[in-house]
Amino acid sequence: MSVSMGKAGAPERIANLDRLRIAAMADIVAFHAAGEYVLGGMGLPVFLLTSVALSARKREPPALPGWLAKRVPGLLIPFVFWSLVYGLWIVVLNLRYDRSMFEGYHARMLLFGTAIHLWFLPFILVANTVAIIVQTICRKVEDRQFLGVTLVLSLATLAICATKRQEVSMIDPFRQWVFSLPCLPLGLMMGRAISMKAKSTSFLLAVAIAALAVWGLLTFVEGAQWSRWESAMVARYSLGLGAIAFGILIRGKADPFTNSAVTTIFGVYLIHPMLLKVLRTLDVRITPWWFLTLLVFFASMLLTSVIRSTAMKKVV
């Protein structure tokens, strides 16, 4: 699995990015559980950006064939397994309610599996592959030039995608894909900044301040939203980008809980929608919403830890 989801063995861990990803997963769980955000909706942008950034942070990228030989099974096995699990759940519910066995299945599931959240797996595999290719081609490009070009591309891509999501009605998974496209230039930019270490301090500080200023403007200033683009998308990316920049600047020190928890967040992402489906099917109502979020989050973390201790560890 991509290092952004916290698999063990990731090189040169950045403790505060790990903590950020754990918190971002809570943001995602909260939205799926109750339609609420605990971190302003930055959860998904954080995962997208960190995945690409950490894949592209090496000055000498790995050879693509070897990288694919490792990453494709790491994403394909969970994708197939959980598509079967969620697909079986659809069949079980159809039989329970006397519907056609395969009602709800459609051709687009070939693109994202049998549960919509699984779209992330094939998308991030493609995004990280492109990032490795770009980094290989541009590894000798001077840092300032690379940062400048990727910054311009990032702003342009974000503006275009936010405009398209506002103006064009899209179905799944195309709506998610368009939301996620800015992660590629933004992630490449942050990956290069990580590789520069102390030399990128001024750049990261400027990015953090500017990004958080944009988020604050779009979130708290009435009338700052532009009707021609999806302001919420821009705000979520801005908040996530600012948090990541500070996470790289202030790397922090690892601790046992973070080191353990970060290895489970990929599994939490895969498992938590199933727990929510079971609760809703059984008509179990848990309030307030933040308690439901914590319950599902930690239950998913526990289940992931159990699965990781068995022969089925490759599915999480």
PDB file of C-alpha atoms in Angstrom:
ATOM      1  CA  MET A   1       0.000   0.000   0.000  1.00  0.00           C
ATOM      2  CA  SER A   2       1.032   3.585  -0.537  1.00  0.00           C
ATOM      3  CA  VAL A   3       3.151   4.988   2.255  1.00  0.00           C
ATOM      4  CA  SER A   4       0.592   7.709   2.739  1.00  0.00           C
ATOM      5  CA  MET A   5      -1.746   5.257   4.408  1.00  0.00           C
ATOM      6  CA  GLY A   6       0.826   4.317   6.966  1.00  0.00           C
ATOM      7  CA  LYS A   7       2.076   0.859   6.050  1.00  0.00           C
ATOM      8  CA  ALA A   8       5.023  -0.331   8.041  1.00  0.00           C
ATOM      9  CA  GLY A   9       8.503   0.104   6.624  1.00  0.00           C
ATOM     10  CA  ALA A  10       8.048   3.575   5.205  1.00  0.00           C
ATOM     11  CA  PRO A  11      11.424   5.308   5.000  1.00  0.00           C
ATOM     12  CA  GLU A  12      12.235   8.360   7.107  1.00  0.00           C
ATOM     13  CA  ARG A  13       8.865   8.801   8.762  1.00  0.00           C
ATOM     14  CA  ILE A  14       7.713  12.326   9.525  1.00  0.00           C
ATOM     15  CA  ALA A  15       5.970  12.042  12.885  1.00  0.00           C
ATOM     16  CA  ASN A  16       3.678  15.042  12.528  1.00  0.00           C
ATOM     17  CA  LEU A  17       2.535  13.909   9.087  1.00  0.00           C
ATOM     18  CA  ASP A  18       1.674  10.545  10.609  1.00  0.00           C
ATOM     19  CA  ARG A  19      -0.329  12.302  13.334  1.00  0.00           C
ATOM     20  CA  LEU A  20      -2.009  14.445  10.701  1.00  0.00           C
ATOM     21  CA  ARG A  21      -3.049  11.378   8.722  1.00  0.00           C
ATOM     22  CA  ILE A  22      -4.521   9.727  11.817  1.00  0.00           C
ATOM     23  CA  ALA A  23      -6.540  12.855  12.567  1.00  0.00           C
ATOM     24  CA  ALA A  24      -7.530  13.161   8.908  1.00  0.00           C
ATOM     25  CA  MET A  25      -8.956   9.644   8.985  1.00  0.00           C
ATOM     26  CA  ALA A  26     -11.208  10.727  11.858  1.00  0.00           C
ATOM     27  CA  ASP A  27     -12.397  13.547   9.608  1.00  0.00           C
ATOM     28  CA  ILE A  28     -13.302  11.036   6.882  1.00  0.00           C
ATOM     29  CA  VAL A  29     -15.048   8.675   9.315  1.00  0.00           C
ATOM     30  CA  ALA A  30     -17.063  11.574  10.754  1.00  0.00           C
ATOM     31  CA  PHE A  31     -18.279  12.589   7.315  1.00  0.00           C
ATOM     32  CA  HIS A  32     -19.316   9.046   6.389  1.00  0.00           C
ATOM     33  CA  ALA A  33     -20.940   8.522   9.803  1.00  0.00           C
ATOM     34  CA  ALA A  34     -22.855  11.766  10.180  1.00  0.00           C
ATOM     35  CA  GLY A  35     -22.097  14.138   7.309  1.00  0.00           C
ATOM     36  CA  GLU A  36     -19.950  16.215   9.649  1.00  0.00           C
ATOM     37  CA  TYR A  37     -16.288  17.196   9.535  1.00  0.00           C
ATOM     38  CA  VAL A  38     -14.043  17.314  12.586  1.00  0.00           C
ATOM     39  CA  LEU A  39     -11.158  18.950  10.710  1.00  0.00           C
ATOM     40  CA  GLY A  40     -12.881  21.145   8.174  1.00  0.00           C
ATOM     41  CA  GLY A  41     -13.022  18.448   5.514  1.00  0.00           C
ATOM     42  CA  MET A  42      -9.277  18.261   4.990  1.00  0.00           C
ATOM     43  CA  GLY A  43      -9.151  14.488   5.560  1.00  0.00           C
ATOM     44  CA  LEU A  44      -9.318  13.405   1.915  1.00  0.00           C
ATOM     45  CA  PRO A  45      -6.981  16.134   0.597  1.00  0.00           C
ATOM     46  CA  VAL A  46      -4.451  15.188   3.294  1.00  0.00           C
ATOM     47  CA  PHE A  47      -4.420  11.555   2.181  1.00  0.00           C
ATOM     48  CA  LEU A  48      -4.210  12.437  -1.491  1.00  0.00           C
ATOM     49  CA  LEU A  49      -1.432  14.993  -1.060  1.00  0.00           C
ATOM     50  CA  THR A  50       0.687  12.992   1.370  1.00  0.00           C
ATOM     51  CA  SER A  51       0.456   9.881  -0.773  1.00  0.00           C
ATOM     52  CA  VAL A  52       1.832  11.629  -3.842  1.00  0.00           C
ATOM     53  CA  ALA A  53       4.335  13.710  -1.858  1.00  0.00           C
ATOM     54  CA  LEU A  54       5.829  10.726  -0.065  1.00  0.00           C
ATOM     55  CA  SER A  55       5.998   8.741  -3.293  1.00  0.00           C
ATOM     56  CA  ALA A  56       7.877  11.575  -5.017  1.00  0.00           C
ATOM     57  CA  ARG A  57      10.176  12.737  -2.227  1.00  0.00           C
ATOM     58  CA  LYS A  58      13.273  10.762  -3.207  1.00  0.00           C
ATOM     59  CA  ARG A  59      15.906  12.502  -5.315  1.00  0.00           C
ATOM     60  CA  GLU A  60      16.530   9.202  -7.059  1.00  0.00           C
ATOM     61  CA  PRO A  61      13.100   7.614  -7.541  1.00  0.00           C
ATOM     62  CA  PRO A  62      12.820   3.818  -7.506  1.00  0.00           C
ATOM     63  CA  ALA A  63      12.863   1.933 -10.786  1.00  0.00           C
ATOM     64  CA  LEU A  64       9.272   1.884 -12.030  1.00  0.00           C
ATOM     65  CA  PRO A  65       9.019  -1.885 -12.731  1.00  0.00           C
ATOM     66  CA  GLY A  66      10.186  -2.794  -9.226  1.00  0.00           C
ATOM     67  CA  TRP A  67       7.989  -0.119  -7.653  1.00  0.00           C
ATOM     68  CA  LEU A  68       4.931  -1.393  -9.538  1.00  0.00           C
ATOM     69  CA  ALA A  69       5.717  -4.993  -8.620  1.00  0.00           C
ATOM     70  CA  LYS A  70       5.404  -3.961  -4.980  1.00  0.00           C
ATOM     71  CA  ARG A  71       2.610  -1.398  -5.131  1.00  0.00           C
ATOM     72  CA  VAL A  72       0.166  -3.063  -7.528  1.00  0.00           C
ATOM     73  CA  PRO A  73      -0.403  -6.146  -5.329  1.00  0.00           C
ATOM     74  CA  GLY A  74      -0.457  -3.880  -2.252  1.00  0.00           C
ATOM     75  CA  LEU A  75      -3.479  -2.073  -3.673  1.00  0.00           C
ATOM     76  CA  LEU A  76      -5.025  -4.693  -5.959  1.00  0.00           C
ATOM     77  CA  ILE A  77      -5.411  -7.374  -3.259  1.00  0.00           C
ATOM     78  CA  PRO A  78      -7.336  -5.070  -0.873  1.00  0.00           C
ATOM     79  CA  PHE A  79      -9.363  -3.665  -3.764  1.00  0.00           C
ATOM     80  CA  VAL A  80     -10.499  -7.105  -4.955  1.00  0.00           C
ATOM     81  CA  PHE A  81     -11.069  -8.485  -1.442  1.00  0.00           C
ATOM     82  CA  TRP A  82     -13.144  -5.575  -0.181  1.00  0.00           C
ATOM     83  CA  SER A  83     -15.055  -5.335  -3.461  1.00  0.00           C
ATOM     84  CA  LEU A  84     -16.090  -8.945  -2.852  1.00  0.00           C
ATOM     85  CA  VAL A  85     -17.036  -8.189   0.759  1.00  0.00           C
ATOM     86  CA  TYR A  86     -19.100  -5.115  -0.045  1.00  0.00           C
ATOM     87  CA  GLY A  87     -20.551  -6.832  -3.113  1.00  0.00           C
ATOM     88  CA  LEU A  88     -21.696  -9.757  -0.970  1.00  0.00           C
ATOM     89  CA  TRP A  89     -23.294  -7.287   1.432  1.00  0.00           C
ATOM     90  CA  ILE A  90     -25.356  -5.867  -1.447  1.00  0.00           C
ATOM     91  CA  VAL A  91     -26.531  -9.380  -2.331  1.00  0.00           C
ATOM     92  CA  VAL A  92     -27.421 -10.177   1.299  1.00  0.00           C
ATOM     93  CA  LEU A  93     -29.519  -7.015   1.612  1.00  0.00           C
ATOM     94  CA  ASN A  94     -31.229  -7.673  -1.726  1.00  0.00           C
ATOM     95  CA  LEU A  95     -32.220 -11.159  -0.605  1.00  0.00           C
ATOM     96  CA  ARG A  96     -33.373  -9.888   2.788  1.00  0.00           C
ATOM     97  CA  TYR A  97     -35.689  -7.320   1.209  1.00  0.00           C
ATOM     98  CA  ASP A  98     -36.901  -9.628  -1.600  1.00  0.00           C
ATOM     99  CA  ARG A  99     -35.175  -7.697  -4.341  1.00  0.00           C
ATOM    100  CA  SER A 100     -33.357  -9.030  -7.372  1.00  0.00           C
ATOM    101  CA  MET A 101     -30.073 -10.573  -6.189  1.00  0.00           C
ATOM    102  CA  PHE A 102     -27.873  -8.219  -8.174  1.00  0.00           C
ATOM    103  CA  GLU A 103     -29.968  -5.076  -7.959  1.00  0.00           C
ATOM    104  CA  GLY A 104     -27.671  -2.096  -7.458  1.00  0.00           C
ATOM    105  CA  TYR A 105     -24.830  -3.526  -9.513  1.00  0.00           C
ATOM    106  CA  HIS A 106     -23.765  -1.490 -12.554  1.00  0.00           C
ATOM    107  CA  ALA A 107     -20.943  -1.271 -15.071  1.00  0.00           C
ATOM    108  CA  ARG A 108     -19.244   1.694 -13.375  1.00  0.00           C
ATOM    109  CA  MET A 109     -18.356  -0.584 -10.473  1.00  0.00           C
ATOM    110  CA  LEU A 110     -15.541  -1.830 -12.681  1.00  0.00           C
ATOM    111  CA  LEU A 111     -13.932   1.563 -12.059  1.00  0.00           C
ATOM    112  CA  PHE A 112     -14.363   1.822  -8.294  1.00  0.00           C
ATOM    113  CA  GLY A 113     -15.518  -1.531  -6.911  1.00  0.00           C
ATOM    114  CA  THR A 114     -18.754  -2.354  -5.135  1.00  0.00           C
ATOM    115  CA  ALA A 115     -18.484   0.454  -2.558  1.00  0.00           C
ATOM    116  CA  ILE A 116     -17.847   4.024  -3.601  1.00  0.00           C
ATOM    117  CA  HIS A 117     -15.029   4.679  -1.109  1.00  0.00           C
ATOM    118  CA  LEU A 118     -12.913   2.048  -2.867  1.00  0.00           C
ATOM    119  CA  TRP A 119     -12.394   4.500  -5.748  1.00  0.00           C
ATOM    120  CA  PHE A 120      -9.372   5.789  -3.811  1.00  0.00           C
ATOM    121  CA  LEU A 121      -7.304   2.639  -4.420  1.00  0.00           C
ATOM    122  CA  PRO A 122      -7.103   2.565  -8.247  1.00  0.00           C
ATOM    123  CA  PHE A 123      -6.920   6.355  -8.387  1.00  0.00           C
ATOM    124  CA  ILE A 124      -3.985   6.670  -6.016  1.00  0.00           C
ATOM    125  CA  LEU A 125      -2.133   3.853  -7.776  1.00  0.00           C
ATOM    126  CA  VAL A 126      -2.357   5.772 -11.054  1.00  0.00           C
ATOM    127  CA  ALA A 127      -1.503   9.095  -9.368  1.00  0.00           C
ATOM    128  CA  ASN A 128       1.557   7.674  -7.614  1.00  0.00           C
ATOM    129  CA  THR A 129       2.722   5.950 -10.792  1.00  0.00           C
ATOM    130  CA  VAL A 130       2.533   9.248 -12.675  1.00  0.00           C
ATOM    131  CA  ALA A 131       4.371  10.944  -9.793  1.00  0.00           C
ATOM    132  CA  ILE A 132       7.225   8.414  -9.979  1.00  0.00           C
ATOM    133  CA  ILE A 133       7.488   8.906 -13.749  1.00  0.00           C
ATOM    134  CA  VAL A 134       7.509  12.712 -13.449  1.00  0.00           C
ATOM    135  CA  GLN A 135      10.043  12.620 -10.635  1.00  0.00           C
ATOM    136  CA  THR A 136      12.279  10.328 -12.693  1.00  0.00           C
ATOM    137  CA  ILE A 137      12.147  12.665 -15.671  1.00  0.00           C
ATOM    138  CA  CYS A 138      12.597  15.823 -13.574  1.00  0.00           C
ATOM    139  CA  ARG A 139      15.014  14.617 -10.907  1.00  0.00           C
ATOM    140  CA  LYS A 140      17.790  16.881 -12.227  1.00  0.00           C
ATOM    141  CA  VAL A 141      15.587  19.957 -12.577  1.00  0.00           C
ATOM    142  CA  GLU A 142      16.728  22.739 -10.243  1.00  0.00           C
ATOM    143  CA  ASP A 143      14.651  22.950  -7.061  1.00  0.00           C
ATOM    144  CA  ARG A 144      13.354  26.507  -7.450  1.00  0.00           C
ATOM    145  CA  GLN A 145      12.346  25.890 -11.028  1.00  0.00           C
ATOM    146  CA  PHE A 146      10.565  22.664 -10.110  1.00  0.00           C
ATOM    147  CA  LEU A 147       8.730  24.297  -7.201  1.00  0.00           C
ATOM    148  CA  GLY A 148       7.725  27.261  -9.350  1.00  0.00           C
ATOM    149  CA  VAL A 149       6.353  25.155 -12.182  1.00  0.00           C
ATOM    150  CA  THR A 150       4.462  22.744  -9.905  1.00  0.00           C
ATOM    151  CA  LEU A 151       3.026  25.668  -7.927  1.00  0.00           C
ATOM    152  CA  VAL A 152       1.623  27.260 -11.072  1.00  0.00           C
ATOM    153  CA  LEU A 153       0.277  23.897 -12.275  1.00  0.00           C
ATOM    154  CA  SER A 154      -1.245  23.287  -8.842  1.00  0.00           C
ATOM    155  CA  LEU A 155      -3.119  26.585  -8.809  1.00  0.00           C
ATOM    156  CA  ALA A 156      -4.336  26.090 -12.374  1.00  0.00           C
ATOM    157  CA  THR A 157      -5.454  22.496 -11.797  1.00  0.00           C
ATOM    158  CA  LEU A 158      -7.248  23.362  -8.569  1.00  0.00           C
ATOM    159  CA  ALA A 159      -9.059  26.289 -10.198  1.00  0.00           C
ATOM    160  CA  ILE A 160     -10.104  24.228 -13.235  1.00  0.00           C
ATOM    161  CA  CYS A 161     -11.288  21.231 -11.209  1.00  0.00           C
ATOM    162  CA  ALA A 162     -13.168  23.388  -8.689  1.00  0.00           C
ATOM    163  CA  THR A 163     -14.875  25.175 -11.588  1.00  0.00           C
ATOM    164  CA  LYS A 164     -15.818  21.943 -13.353  1.00  0.00           C
ATOM    165  CA  ARG A 165     -17.277  20.448 -10.172  1.00  0.00           C
ATOM    166  CA  GLN A 166     -19.421  23.566  -9.787  1.00  0.00           C
ATOM    167  CA  GLU A 167     -20.553  23.830 -13.401  1.00  0.00           C
ATOM    168  CA  VAL A 168     -20.864  20.205 -14.535  1.00  0.00           C
ATOM    169  CA  SER A 169     -23.114  17.540 -13.036  1.00  0.00           C
ATOM    170  CA  MET A 170     -20.974  14.420 -12.518  1.00  0.00           C
ATOM    171  CA  ILE A 171     -21.641  10.870 -11.427  1.00  0.00           C
ATOM    172  CA  ASP A 172     -19.423   8.624  -9.320  1.00  0.00           C
ATOM    173  CA  PRO A 173     -16.496   8.050  -9.569  1.00  0.00           C
ATOM    174  CA  PHE A 174     -15.836  10.937 -11.964  1.00  0.00           C
ATOM    175  CA  ARG A 175     -16.785  13.521  -9.367  1.00  0.00           C
ATOM    176  CA  GLN A 176     -14.236  12.049  -6.946  1.00  0.00           C
ATOM    177  CA  TRP A 177     -11.575  11.873  -9.652  1.00  0.00           C
ATOM    178  CA  VAL A 178     -12.005  15.520 -10.582  1.00  0.00           C
ATOM    179  CA  PHE A 179     -11.797  16.474  -6.907  1.00  0.00           C
ATOM    180  CA  SER A 180      -8.555  14.520  -6.590  1.00  0.00           C
ATOM    181  CA  LEU A 181      -6.633  15.642  -9.689  1.00  0.00           C
ATOM    182  CA  PRO A 182      -4.966  18.649  -7.964  1.00  0.00           C
ATOM    183  CA  CYS A 183      -3.187  16.213  -5.651  1.00  0.00           C
ATOM    184  CA  LEU A 184      -0.723  15.366  -8.422  1.00  0.00           C
ATOM    185  CA  PRO A 185       0.999  18.748  -8.947  1.00  0.00           C
ATOM    186  CA  LEU A 186       0.508  19.690  -5.289  1.00  0.00           C
ATOM    187  CA  GLY A 187       1.944  16.385  -4.127  1.00  0.00           C
ATOM    188  CA  LEU A 188       4.916  16.663  -6.483  1.00  0.00           C
ATOM    189  CA  MET A 189       5.590  20.147  -5.140  1.00  0.00           C
ATOM    190  CA  MET A 190       5.460  19.005  -1.522  1.00  0.00           C
ATOM    191  CA  GLY A 191       7.513  15.919  -2.279  1.00  0.00           C
ATOM    192  CA  ARG A 192      10.320  18.066  -3.657  1.00  0.00           C
ATOM    193  CA  ALA A 193      10.046  20.346  -0.608  1.00  0.00           C
ATOM    194  CA  ILE A 194      10.461  17.315   1.663  1.00  0.00           C
ATOM    195  CA  SER A 195      13.587  16.240  -0.226  1.00  0.00           C
ATOM    196  CA  MET A 196      15.090  19.718   0.171  1.00  0.00           C
ATOM    197  CA  LYS A 197      14.843  19.502   3.984  1.00  0.00           C
ATOM    198  CA  ALA A 198      16.037  22.745   5.628  1.00  0.00           C
ATOM    199  CA  LYS A 199      16.429  24.467   2.251  1.00  0.00           C
ATOM    200  CA  SER A 200      12.656  24.487   1.791  1.00  0.00           C
ATOM    201  CA  THR A 201      11.824  26.174   5.115  1.00  0.00           C
ATOM    202  CA  SER A 202      10.981  29.583   3.645  1.00  0.00           C
ATOM    203  CA  PHE A 203       8.946  28.050   0.838  1.00  0.00           C
ATOM    204  CA  LEU A 204       6.971  25.797   3.182  1.00  0.00           C
ATOM    205  CA  LEU A 205       6.290  28.648   5.580  1.00  0.00           C
ATOM    206  CA  ALA A 206       5.000  30.818   2.743  1.00  0.00           C
ATOM    207  CA  VAL A 207       2.818  27.978   1.448  1.00  0.00           C
ATOM    208  CA  ALA A 208       1.423  27.291   4.919  1.00  0.00           C
ATOM    209  CA  ILE A 209       0.557  30.924   5.604  1.00  0.00           C
ATOM    210  CA  ALA A 210      -0.932  31.535   2.158  1.00  0.00           C
ATOM    211  CA  ALA A 211      -2.948  28.299   2.178  1.00  0.00           C
ATOM    212  CA  LEU A 212      -4.388  28.906   5.630  1.00  0.00           C
ATOM    213  CA  ALA A 213      -5.175  32.510   4.689  1.00  0.00           C
ATOM    214  CA  VAL A 214      -7.182  31.291   1.676  1.00  0.00           C
ATOM    215  CA  TRP A 215      -8.980  28.750   3.877  1.00  0.00           C
ATOM    216  CA  GLY A 216      -9.803  31.426   6.444  1.00  0.00           C
ATOM    217  CA  LEU A 217     -11.040  33.801   3.767  1.00  0.00           C
ATOM    218  CA  LEU A 218     -13.317  31.217   2.150  1.00  0.00           C
ATOM    219  CA  THR A 219     -14.568  29.882   5.483  1.00  0.00           C
ATOM    220  CA  PHE A 220     -15.146  32.971   7.582  1.00  0.00           C
ATOM    221  CA  VAL A 221     -15.494  35.976   5.271  1.00  0.00           C
ATOM    222  CA  GLU A 222     -18.978  36.392   3.894  1.00  0.00           C
ATOM    223  CA  GLY A 223     -18.993  37.039   0.170  1.00  0.00           C
ATOM    224  CA  ALA A 224     -15.469  35.715  -0.394  1.00  0.00           C
ATOM    225  CA  GLN A 225     -16.775  32.617  -2.168  1.00  0.00           C
ATOM    226  CA  TRP A 226     -16.711  32.754  -5.965  1.00  0.00           C
ATOM    227  CA  SER A 227     -19.898  31.407  -7.506  1.00  0.00           C
ATOM    228  CA  ARG A 228     -18.108  29.954 -10.544  1.00  0.00           C
ATOM    229  CA  TRP A 229     -16.142  27.386  -8.597  1.00  0.00           C
ATOM    230  CA  GLU A 230     -16.715  24.998  -5.719  1.00  0.00           C
ATOM    231  CA  SER A 231     -15.380  27.104  -2.882  1.00  0.00           C
ATOM    232  CA  ALA A 232     -15.630  24.250  -0.381  1.00  0.00           C
ATOM    233  CA  MET A 233     -13.203  22.185  -2.465  1.00  0.00           C
ATOM    234  CA  VAL A 234     -10.676  25.025  -2.559  1.00  0.00           C
ATOM    235  CA  ALA A 235     -11.074  25.585   1.179  1.00  0.00           C
ATOM    236  CA  ARG A 236     -10.547  21.893   1.983  1.00  0.00           C
ATOM    237  CA  TYR A 237      -7.414  21.714  -0.146  1.00  0.00           C
ATOM    238  CA  SER A 238      -6.105  24.949   1.330  1.00  0.00           C
ATOM    239  CA  LEU A 239      -6.563  23.723   4.890  1.00  0.00           C
ATOM    240  CA  GLY A 240      -4.978  20.372   4.096  1.00  0.00           C
ATOM    241  CA  LEU A 241      -2.054  21.943   2.267  1.00  0.00           C
ATOM    242  CA  GLY A 242      -1.395  24.375   5.103  1.00  0.00           C
ATOM    243  CA  ALA A 243      -1.493  21.585   7.688  1.00  0.00           C
ATOM    244  CA  ILE A 244       0.860  19.410   5.646  1.00  0.00           C
ATOM    245  CA  ALA A 245       3.314  22.276   5.177  1.00  0.00           C
ATOM    246  CA  PHE A 246       3.435  22.839   8.927  1.00  0.00           C
ATOM    247  CA  GLY A 247       3.725  19.090   9.476  1.00  0.00           C
ATOM    248  CA  ILE A 248       6.838  19.020   7.304  1.00  0.00           C
ATOM    249  CA  LEU A 249       8.272  22.151   8.902  1.00  0.00           C
ATOM    250  CA  ILE A 250       7.691  20.946  12.461  1.00  0.00           C
ATOM    251  CA  ARG A 251       8.324  17.238  12.041  1.00  0.00           C
ATOM    252  CA  GLY A 252       7.985  16.283  15.689  1.00  0.00           C
ATOM    253  CA  LYS A 253       9.133  13.117  17.393  1.00  0.00           C
ATOM    254  CA  ALA A 254       7.599   9.703  17.032  1.00  0.00           C
ATOM    255  CA  ASP A 255       5.795   8.008  19.898  1.00  0.00           C
ATOM    256  CA  PRO A 256       4.536   4.427  20.326  1.00  0.00           C
ATOM    257  CA  PHE A 257       0.845   5.266  19.819  1.00  0.00           C
ATOM    258  CA  THR A 258       1.476   7.173  16.579  1.00  0.00           C
ATOM    259  CA  ASN A 259       3.776   4.475  15.240  1.00  0.00           C
ATOM    260  CA  SER A 260       1.133   1.846  15.943  1.00  0.00           C
ATOM    261  CA  ALA A 261      -1.981   3.787  14.932  1.00  0.00           C
ATOM    262  CA  VAL A 262      -0.616   5.002  11.608  1.00  0.00           C
ATOM    263  CA  THR A 263      -0.187   1.419  10.413  1.00  0.00           C
ATOM    264  CA  THR A 264      -3.934   0.836  10.822  1.00  0.00           C
ATOM    265  CA  ILE A 265      -5.430   3.811   9.014  1.00  0.00           C
ATOM    266  CA  PHE A 266      -5.537   2.112   5.603  1.00  0.00           C
ATOM    267  CA  GLY A 267      -7.585  -0.654   7.212  1.00  0.00           C
ATOM    268  CA  VAL A 268      -9.765   1.897   8.992  1.00  0.00           C
ATOM    269  CA  TYR A 269     -10.507   3.484   5.633  1.00  0.00           C
ATOM    270  CA  LEU A 270     -11.493   0.128   4.136  1.00  0.00           C
ATOM    271  CA  ILE A 271     -13.472  -1.239   7.102  1.00  0.00           C
ATOM    272  CA  HIS A 272     -15.373   1.672   8.660  1.00  0.00           C
ATOM    273  CA  PRO A 273     -18.092   1.944   5.955  1.00  0.00           C
ATOM    274  CA  MET A 274     -18.999  -1.710   6.574  1.00  0.00           C
ATOM    275  CA  LEU A 275     -19.440  -1.075  10.303  1.00  0.00           C
ATOM    276  CA  LEU A 276     -21.687   1.879   9.473  1.00  0.00           C
ATOM    277  CA  LYS A 277     -23.706  -0.257   7.040  1.00  0.00           C
ATOM    278  CA  VAL A 278     -24.249  -2.921   9.700  1.00  0.00           C
ATOM    279  CA  LEU A 279     -25.343  -0.362  12.302  1.00  0.00           C
ATOM    280  CA  ARG A 280     -27.776   1.256   9.887  1.00  0.00           C
ATOM    281  CA  THR A 281     -29.199  -2.058   8.715  1.00  0.00           C
ATOM    282  CA  LEU A 282     -29.823  -3.079  12.332  1.00  0.00           C
ATOM    283  CA  ASP A 283     -31.292   0.383  12.972  1.00  0.00           C
ATOM    284  CA  VAL A 284     -28.796   1.036  15.757  1.00  0.00           C
ATOM    285  CA  ARG A 285     -28.762   4.761  16.488  1.00  0.00           C
ATOM    286  CA  ILE A 286     -25.802   6.153  18.353  1.00  0.00           C
ATOM    287  CA  THR A 287     -25.685   9.781  19.444  1.00  0.00           C
ATOM    288  CA  PRO A 288     -24.142  12.258  19.504  1.00  0.00           C
ATOM    289  CA  TRP A 289     -22.442  12.040  16.131  1.00  0.00           C
ATOM    290  CA  TRP A 290     -18.959  12.572  17.532  1.00  0.00           C
ATOM    291  CA  PHE A 291     -19.382   9.535  19.795  1.00  0.00           C
ATOM    292  CA  LEU A 292     -20.455   7.443  16.801  1.00  0.00           C
ATOM    293  CA  THR A 293     -17.367   8.685  14.957  1.00  0.00           C
ATOM    294  CA  LEU A 294     -15.037   7.712  17.796  1.00  0.00           C
ATOM    295  CA  LEU A 295     -16.708   4.337  18.252  1.00  0.00           C
ATOM    296  CA  VAL A 296     -16.480   3.401  14.571  1.00  0.00           C
ATOM    297  CA  PHE A 297     -12.962   4.820  14.260  1.00  0.00           C
ATOM    298  CA  PHE A 298     -11.502   2.829  17.151  1.00  0.00           C
ATOM    299  CA  ALA A 299     -13.516  -0.302  16.344  1.00  0.00           C
ATOM    300  CA  SER A 300     -12.143  -0.191  12.792  1.00  0.00           C
ATOM    301  CA  MET A 301      -8.645   0.334  14.175  1.00  0.00           C
ATOM    302  CA  LEU A 302      -9.045  -2.680  16.459  1.00  0.00           C
ATOM    303  CA  LEU A 303     -10.350  -4.895  13.653  1.00  0.00           C
ATOM    304  CA  THR A 304      -7.474  -3.789  11.444  1.00  0.00           C
ATOM    305  CA  SER A 305      -4.955  -4.680  14.130  1.00  0.00           C
ATOM    306  CA  VAL A 306      -6.523  -8.132  14.508  1.00  0.00           C
ATOM    307  CA  ILE A 307      -6.496  -8.756  10.748  1.00  0.00           C
ATOM    308  CA  ARG A 308      -2.898  -7.564  10.496  1.00  0.00           C
ATOM    309  CA  SER A 309      -1.913 -10.237  13.004  1.00  0.00           C
ATOM    310  CA  THR A 310      -3.303 -13.009  10.784  1.00  0.00           C
ATOM    311  CA  ALA A 311      -2.506 -14.499   7.391  1.00  0.00           C
ATOM    312  CA  MET A 312      -5.023 -12.028   5.884  1.00  0.00           C
ATOM    313  CA  LYS A 313      -2.866  -9.001   6.688  1.00  0.00           C
ATOM    314  CA  LYS A 314      -2.455  -8.146   2.995  1.00  0.00           C
ATOM    315  CA  VAL A 315      -6.104  -7.087   2.725  1.00  0.00           C
ATOM    316  CA  VAL A 316      -5.542  -4.157   5.097  1.00  0.00           C
TER     317      VAL A 316
END
